[in-house]
Amino acid sequence: MEIRSVAVGEVVFGTGPPVIIAGPCSVEGRDMLREVAAAVRSSGGQMLRGGAFKPRTSPYSFQGLGEEGLRALREVGNEFSLPVVSEVMSVEQIDLLLEYVDMLQIGARNMHNFPLLSAVGRTDRPVLLKRGFMATIEEWLLAAEYVVKEGNESVVLCERGIRTFETWTRNTLDISAVPLARILGGYPVVVDPCHASGRRDLLEPLTMASLAAGADGIMLEVHPDPDKALSDGGQSLGIVEFTELVEKIRGTG
Ligand code: PEP
Ligand code: MN
């Protein structure tokens, strides 16, 4: 099946070179976001990510800055000319997210939230649909159909690892899913090696494997000081490591 191209502003998924989406797991404030965005822009990354509403496993963990985080994401995205993507966790949040983001992210935990999928399908905003960690490829493609069925064809899939018996990685990156979802669904497929592995030391090999498998983009978590990150520091790259990885991806390093 031919891969459909999905445009987010001037960024195109599916037909051009792989798109690099990068940014902190959670927006923690303007200054840290500006530091990361400057690196994304100068290294040749194309989109800025950052969670404002965080689906944390524990209700006692940092839950995100909410609207303040979205406002920071929009302003910093504008400052560095980077389109922005952030997760929408519920139908009630959609209108708020639409005020601030260029692309709506549906998180792994919400891939089966059919009312949410249908509701983002009724918006005009491109959707980044993460694979549920217990979802088969077929279930993932059918989740995408929930969005498309409502009229929104701008869907990009994101493979972010699935839960297996392995415990040394946070999840298991399903490399086969990258070509298969492209072939069977015709959607561009982005890989998130951070949530797939949970380990900073695996991000480079998993990124390279994903690109070799035909990924249309890579989503990376980046933090100015990963060890102090309020979420997912262990799987986030520092600014220097991120810049080096982008150089490798682009073949310029
Ligand atoms: C994220 O990308 O911010 C995230 C929470 O990932 P996932 O939904 O894949 O766990
Ligand atoms: Mn994260």
mmCIF file of C-alpha atoms and ligand atoms in Angstrom:
data_model
loop_
_atom_site.group_PDB
_atom_site.id
_atom_site.type_symbol
_atom_site.label_atom_id
_atom_site.label_comp_id
_atom_site.label_asym_id
_atom_site.label_seq_id
_atom_site.Cartn_x
_atom_site.Cartn_y
_atom_site.Cartn_z
ATOM 1 C CA MET A 1 0.000 0.000 0.000
ATOM 2 C CA GLU A 2 1.241 3.473 -0.785
ATOM 3 C CA ILE A 3 2.113 5.484 2.305
ATOM 4 C CA ARG A 4 -0.099 8.540 2.644
ATOM 5 C CA SER A 5 1.700 11.734 3.462
ATOM 6 C CA VAL A 6 0.625 13.648 6.552
ATOM 7 C CA ALA A 7 1.500 17.323 6.855
ATOM 8 C CA VAL A 8 1.900 19.155 10.141
ATOM 9 C CA GLY A 9 2.507 22.715 9.030
ATOM 10 C CA GLU A 10 5.515 22.469 6.749
ATOM 11 C CA VAL A 11 6.649 19.160 8.203
ATOM 12 C CA VAL A 12 5.696 16.134 6.119
ATOM 13 C CA PHE A 13 5.545 12.542 7.354
ATOM 14 C CA GLY A 14 5.577 9.588 5.001
ATOM 15 C CA THR A 15 7.071 10.822 1.786
ATOM 16 C CA GLY A 16 10.203 12.750 2.702
ATOM 17 C CA PRO A 17 13.187 11.992 4.929
ATOM 18 C CA PRO A 18 12.446 10.774 8.472
ATOM 19 C CA VAL A 19 11.016 13.448 10.742
ATOM 20 C CA ILE A 20 12.672 14.039 14.096
ATOM 21 C CA ILE A 21 10.307 14.966 16.918
ATOM 22 C CA ALA A 22 12.070 15.798 20.152
ATOM 23 C CA GLY A 23 11.465 17.463 23.465
ATOM 24 C CA PRO A 24 11.049 16.753 27.136
ATOM 25 C CA CYS A 25 8.785 14.008 28.424
ATOM 26 C CA SER A 26 6.975 16.705 30.423
ATOM 27 C CA VAL A 27 7.086 20.447 29.956
ATOM 28 C CA GLU A 28 8.636 21.514 33.264
ATOM 29 C CA GLY A 29 8.931 25.213 32.498
ATOM 30 C CA ARG A 30 9.818 27.724 29.792
ATOM 31 C CA ASP A 31 13.552 27.871 30.336
ATOM 32 C CA MET A 32 14.204 24.157 30.033
ATOM 33 C CA LEU A 33 11.881 23.984 27.046
ATOM 34 C CA ARG A 34 13.712 26.818 25.303
ATOM 35 C CA GLU A 35 17.031 25.086 25.857
ATOM 36 C CA VAL A 36 15.752 21.869 24.323
ATOM 37 C CA ALA A 37 13.960 23.637 21.463
ATOM 38 C CA ALA A 38 17.119 25.545 20.549
ATOM 39 C CA ALA A 39 18.941 22.204 20.222
ATOM 40 C CA VAL A 40 16.117 20.670 18.201
ATOM 41 C CA ARG A 41 16.161 23.620 15.819
ATOM 42 C CA SER A 42 19.943 23.884 15.446
ATOM 43 C CA SER A 43 20.451 20.124 14.993
ATOM 44 C CA GLY A 44 17.845 19.899 12.232
ATOM 45 C CA GLY A 45 14.997 18.349 14.211
ATOM 46 C CA GLN A 46 11.565 19.346 12.880
ATOM 47 C CA MET A 47 9.030 19.152 15.694
ATOM 48 C CA LEU A 48 8.857 19.904 19.411
ATOM 49 C CA ARG A 49 7.140 17.515 21.823
ATOM 50 C CA GLY A 50 6.257 18.010 25.470
ATOM 51 C CA GLY A 51 3.596 16.596 27.754
ATOM 52 C CA ALA A 52 1.333 19.000 29.653
ATOM 53 C CA PHE A 53 -1.174 16.383 30.774
ATOM 54 C CA LYS A 54 0.799 13.306 31.792
ATOM 55 C CA PRO A 55 -0.655 9.802 32.073
ATOM 56 C CA ARG A 56 1.522 8.761 35.032
ATOM 57 C CA THR A 57 1.354 5.244 36.435
ATOM 58 C CA SER A 58 1.206 6.647 39.967
ATOM 59 C CA PRO A 59 -1.258 9.402 40.889
ATOM 60 C CA TYR A 60 1.439 10.744 43.245
ATOM 61 C CA SER A 61 3.924 11.395 40.411
ATOM 62 C CA PHE A 62 4.188 14.773 38.627
ATOM 63 C CA GLN A 63 1.058 15.108 36.507
ATOM 64 C CA GLY A 64 2.214 17.904 34.174
ATOM 65 C CA LEU A 65 1.705 21.674 34.138
ATOM 66 C CA GLY A 66 -1.620 21.531 32.305
ATOM 67 C CA GLU A 67 -2.590 24.675 30.378
ATOM 68 C CA GLU A 68 0.508 26.531 31.575
ATOM 69 C CA GLY A 69 2.605 23.784 29.928
ATOM 70 C CA LEU A 70 0.629 24.047 26.698
ATOM 71 C CA ARG A 71 1.101 27.814 26.636
ATOM 72 C CA ALA A 72 4.849 27.399 27.072
ATOM 73 C CA LEU A 73 4.951 24.762 24.337
ATOM 74 C CA ARG A 74 3.116 27.032 21.882
ATOM 75 C CA GLU A 75 5.257 30.076 22.634
ATOM 76 C CA VAL A 76 8.553 28.220 22.451
ATOM 77 C CA GLY A 77 7.434 26.366 19.322
ATOM 78 C CA ASN A 78 6.666 29.709 17.683
ATOM 79 C CA GLU A 79 9.948 31.214 18.826
ATOM 80 C CA PHE A 80 11.940 28.404 17.178
ATOM 81 C CA SER A 81 9.563 27.787 14.248
ATOM 82 C CA LEU A 82 8.850 24.225 15.338
ATOM 83 C CA PRO A 83 5.332 22.740 15.133
ATOM 84 C CA VAL A 84 4.317 21.223 18.473
ATOM 85 C CA VAL A 85 2.691 17.971 19.599
ATOM 86 C CA SER A 86 1.243 17.145 23.004
ATOM 87 C CA GLU A 87 -0.952 14.441 24.470
ATOM 88 C CA VAL A 88 -4.702 14.816 24.882
ATOM 89 C CA MET A 89 -5.942 12.473 27.598
ATOM 90 C CA SER A 90 -9.697 12.937 27.416
ATOM 91 C CA VAL A 91 -12.514 14.162 25.209
ATOM 92 C CA GLU A 92 -13.015 17.129 27.584
ATOM 93 C CA GLN A 93 -9.425 18.292 26.989
ATOM 94 C CA ILE A 94 -9.656 18.416 23.187
ATOM 95 C CA ASP A 95 -10.858 22.026 22.851
ATOM 96 C CA LEU A 96 -8.079 23.244 25.111
ATOM 97 C CA LEU A 97 -5.403 21.311 23.209
ATOM 98 C CA LEU A 98 -6.733 22.651 19.905
ATOM 99 C CA GLU A 99 -5.912 26.182 21.071
ATOM 100 C CA TYR A 100 -2.246 25.322 21.456
ATOM 101 C CA VAL A 101 -0.964 22.344 19.462
ATOM 102 C CA ASP A 102 -0.343 21.484 15.814
ATOM 103 C CA MET A 103 -0.702 17.742 16.348
ATOM 104 C CA LEU A 104 -2.719 15.794 18.928
ATOM 105 C CA GLN A 105 -1.015 12.842 20.581
ATOM 106 C CA ILE A 106 -3.078 9.875 21.742
ATOM 107 C CA GLY A 107 -1.069 7.999 24.343
ATOM 108 C CA ALA A 108 -0.546 4.257 24.590
ATOM 109 C CA ARG A 109 -2.944 4.030 27.532
ATOM 110 C CA ASN A 110 -5.703 5.651 25.495
ATOM 111 C CA MET A 111 -5.329 3.732 22.240
ATOM 112 C CA HIS A 112 -8.463 1.800 23.165
ATOM 113 C CA ASN A 113 -10.431 4.898 24.205
ATOM 114 C CA PHE A 114 -12.848 4.776 21.286
ATOM 115 C CA PRO A 115 -14.846 7.935 22.161
ATOM 116 C CA LEU A 116 -11.540 9.865 22.304
ATOM 117 C CA LEU A 117 -10.398 8.438 18.953
ATOM 118 C CA SER A 118 -13.716 9.371 17.320
ATOM 119 C CA ALA A 119 -13.622 12.848 18.845
ATOM 120 C CA VAL A 120 -10.124 13.652 17.548
ATOM 121 C CA GLY A 121 -11.349 12.270 14.232
ATOM 122 C CA ARG A 122 -13.870 15.118 14.156
ATOM 123 C CA THR A 123 -11.111 17.745 14.481
ATOM 124 C CA ASP A 124 -8.962 19.126 11.698
ATOM 125 C CA ARG A 125 -5.719 18.428 13.568
ATOM 126 C CA PRO A 126 -3.201 15.690 12.613
ATOM 127 C CA VAL A 127 -3.076 12.844 15.133
ATOM 128 C CA LEU A 128 -0.064 10.928 16.472
ATOM 129 C CA LEU A 129 -1.505 7.591 17.576
ATOM 130 C CA LYS A 130 0.705 5.610 19.910
ATOM 131 C CA ARG A 131 0.365 1.848 20.032
ATOM 132 C CA GLY A 132 -1.186 0.446 23.193
ATOM 133 C CA PHE A 133 1.314 -1.677 25.053
ATOM 134 C CA MET A 134 -0.996 -4.690 24.909
ATOM 135 C CA ALA A 135 -2.334 -3.992 21.415
ATOM 136 C CA THR A 136 -1.847 -6.180 18.381
ATOM 137 C CA ILE A 137 -0.971 -4.478 15.115
ATOM 138 C CA GLU A 138 -4.502 -5.161 13.917
ATOM 139 C CA GLU A 139 -6.018 -3.459 16.980
ATOM 140 C CA TRP A 140 -3.703 -0.489 16.454
ATOM 141 C CA LEU A 141 -4.728 -0.142 12.806
ATOM 142 C CA LEU A 142 -8.393 -0.416 13.768
ATOM 143 C CA ALA A 143 -7.876 2.315 16.372
ATOM 144 C CA ALA A 144 -6.536 4.487 13.540
ATOM 145 C CA GLU A 145 -9.674 3.691 11.557
ATOM 146 C CA TYR A 146 -11.779 5.162 14.369
ATOM 147 C CA VAL A 147 -10.063 8.497 13.673
ATOM 148 C CA VAL A 148 -10.203 8.251 9.884
ATOM 149 C CA LYS A 149 -13.848 7.129 9.867
ATOM 150 C CA GLU A 150 -14.864 10.521 11.304
ATOM 151 C CA GLY A 151 -13.161 12.329 8.425
ATOM 152 C CA ASN A 152 -9.668 13.025 9.750
ATOM 153 C CA GLU A 153 -7.203 11.183 7.534
ATOM 154 C CA SER A 154 -4.093 12.799 8.999
ATOM 155 C CA VAL A 155 -2.958 9.938 11.189
ATOM 156 C CA VAL A 156 0.652 9.083 11.986
ATOM 157 C CA LEU A 157 1.243 5.894 13.975
ATOM 158 C CA CYS A 158 3.853 5.629 16.713
ATOM 159 C CA GLU A 159 5.413 2.312 17.740
ATOM 160 C CA ARG A 160 6.540 2.724 21.354
ATOM 161 C CA GLY A 161 7.164 -0.826 22.456
ATOM 162 C CA ILE A 162 4.846 -3.504 23.767
ATOM 163 C CA ARG A 163 4.747 -5.328 27.076
ATOM 164 C CA THR A 164 6.436 -8.745 27.006
ATOM 165 C CA PHE A 165 8.035 -11.072 29.566
ATOM 166 C CA GLU A 166 11.327 -9.165 29.302
ATOM 167 C CA THR A 167 12.102 -6.990 32.307
ATOM 168 C CA TRP A 168 15.490 -5.472 31.431
ATOM 169 C CA THR A 169 13.789 -3.082 29.061
ATOM 170 C CA ARG A 170 10.692 -1.040 29.952
ATOM 171 C CA ASN A 171 8.904 -2.477 26.911
ATOM 172 C CA THR A 172 9.982 -4.456 23.853
ATOM 173 C CA LEU A 173 10.405 -2.530 20.607
ATOM 174 C CA ASP A 174 8.432 -4.397 17.955
ATOM 175 C CA ILE A 175 10.509 -3.728 14.872
ATOM 176 C CA SER A 176 8.277 -5.881 12.638
ATOM 177 C CA ALA A 177 5.402 -3.545 13.414
ATOM 178 C CA VAL A 178 7.136 -0.693 11.593
ATOM 179 C CA PRO A 179 7.113 -2.154 8.060
ATOM 180 C CA LEU A 180 3.936 -4.129 8.711
ATOM 181 C CA ALA A 181 1.815 -1.180 9.859
ATOM 182 C CA ARG A 182 3.117 0.799 6.875
ATOM 183 C CA ILE A 183 2.358 -1.995 4.406
ATOM 184 C CA LEU A 184 -1.043 -2.974 5.821
ATOM 185 C CA GLY A 185 -2.308 0.416 6.958
ATOM 186 C CA GLY A 186 -0.585 2.855 4.635
ATOM 187 C CA TYR A 187 0.071 5.233 7.535
ATOM 188 C CA PRO A 188 3.433 6.838 8.219
ATOM 189 C CA VAL A 189 5.001 5.141 11.251
ATOM 190 C CA VAL A 190 7.211 6.920 13.766
ATOM 191 C CA VAL A 191 9.237 5.066 16.419
ATOM 192 C CA ASP A 192 9.663 6.194 20.029
ATOM 193 C CA PRO A 193 12.743 4.297 21.277
ATOM 194 C CA CYS A 194 12.576 6.032 24.688
ATOM 195 C CA HIS A 195 9.335 4.482 25.944
ATOM 196 C CA ALA A 196 10.173 1.282 24.062
ATOM 197 C CA SER A 197 13.374 0.698 26.032
ATOM 198 C CA GLY A 198 13.330 2.954 29.092
ATOM 199 C CA ARG A 199 17.122 3.135 28.720
ATOM 200 C CA ARG A 200 19.224 6.004 27.447
ATOM 201 C CA ASP A 201 22.010 3.604 26.367
ATOM 202 C CA LEU A 202 19.690 1.855 23.907
ATOM 203 C CA LEU A 203 18.375 4.921 22.125
ATOM 204 C CA GLU A 204 21.022 5.077 19.427
ATOM 205 C CA PRO A 205 20.901 1.398 18.353
ATOM 206 C CA LEU A 206 17.093 1.342 18.483
ATOM 207 C CA THR A 207 16.905 4.548 16.457
ATOM 208 C CA MET A 208 19.200 3.105 13.805
ATOM 209 C CA ALA A 209 17.259 -0.181 13.720
ATOM 210 C CA SER A 210 13.988 1.736 13.323
ATOM 211 C CA LEU A 211 15.309 3.784 10.434
ATOM 212 C CA ALA A 212 16.678 0.643 8.775
ATOM 213 C CA ALA A 213 13.186 -0.853 9.101
ATOM 214 C CA GLY A 214 11.715 2.129 7.249
ATOM 215 C CA ALA A 215 10.439 4.376 10.039
ATOM 216 C CA ASP A 216 9.056 7.711 8.840
ATOM 217 C CA GLY A 217 10.272 9.463 11.952
ATOM 218 C CA ILE A 218 11.789 9.150 15.405
ATOM 219 C CA MET A 219 10.427 10.667 18.595
ATOM 220 C CA LEU A 220 13.033 11.344 21.290
ATOM 221 C CA GLU A 221 12.834 12.599 24.862
ATOM 222 C CA VAL A 222 15.429 15.281 25.571
ATOM 223 C CA HIS A 223 16.121 17.151 28.806
ATOM 224 C CA PRO A 224 18.805 19.716 29.728
ATOM 225 C CA ASP A 225 19.588 17.669 32.861
ATOM 226 C CA PRO A 226 18.037 14.201 32.490
ATOM 227 C CA ASP A 227 18.975 13.065 35.983
ATOM 228 C CA LYS A 228 16.802 15.842 37.415
ATOM 229 C CA ALA A 229 13.852 15.321 35.065
ATOM 230 C CA LEU A 230 10.420 15.176 36.713
ATOM 231 C CA SER A 231 9.520 12.244 34.443
ATOM 232 C CA ASP A 232 11.374 9.639 32.385
ATOM 233 C CA GLY A 233 14.891 11.005 32.990
ATOM 234 C CA GLY A 234 16.473 7.561 32.628
ATOM 235 C CA GLN A 235 15.292 7.293 29.035
ATOM 236 C CA SER A 236 15.956 10.921 28.080
ATOM 237 C CA LEU A 237 18.965 12.262 26.210
ATOM 238 C CA GLY A 238 20.951 15.283 27.313
ATOM 239 C CA ILE A 239 21.403 18.117 24.814
ATOM 240 C CA VAL A 240 24.850 17.013 23.632
ATOM 241 C CA GLU A 241 23.901 13.342 23.222
ATOM 242 C CA PHE A 242 20.769 14.368 21.360
ATOM 243 C CA THR A 243 22.713 16.573 18.955
ATOM 244 C CA GLU A 244 25.184 13.757 18.306
ATOM 245 C CA LEU A 245 22.390 11.282 17.654
ATOM 246 C CA VAL A 246 20.717 13.604 15.154
ATOM 247 C CA GLU A 247 24.046 13.962 13.348
ATOM 248 C CA LYS A 248 24.248 10.161 13.115
ATOM 249 C CA ILE A 249 20.662 9.957 11.852
ATOM 250 C CA ARG A 250 21.371 12.556 9.195
ATOM 251 C CA GLY A 251 24.667 10.900 8.297
ATOM 252 C CA THR A 252 26.572 14.061 9.089
ATOM 253 C CA GLY A 253 28.245 12.892 12.324
HETATM 254 C C1 PEP B 1 4.598 10.164 25.882
HETATM 255 O O1 PEP B 1 5.079 10.034 24.753
HETATM 256 O O2 PEP B 1 4.597 11.239 26.488
HETATM 257 C C2 PEP B 1 3.992 9.004 26.560
HETATM 258 C C3 PEP B 1 3.353 9.134 27.726
HETATM 259 O O3 PEP B 1 4.155 7.834 25.924
HETATM 260 P P1 PEP B 1 3.223 6.520 25.901
HETATM 261 O O4 PEP B 1 1.815 6.985 25.765
HETATM 262 O O5 PEP B 1 3.727 5.774 24.699
HETATM 263 O O6 PEP B 1 3.491 5.788 27.183
HETATM 264 MN MN MN B 2 7.853 9.977 28.790
#
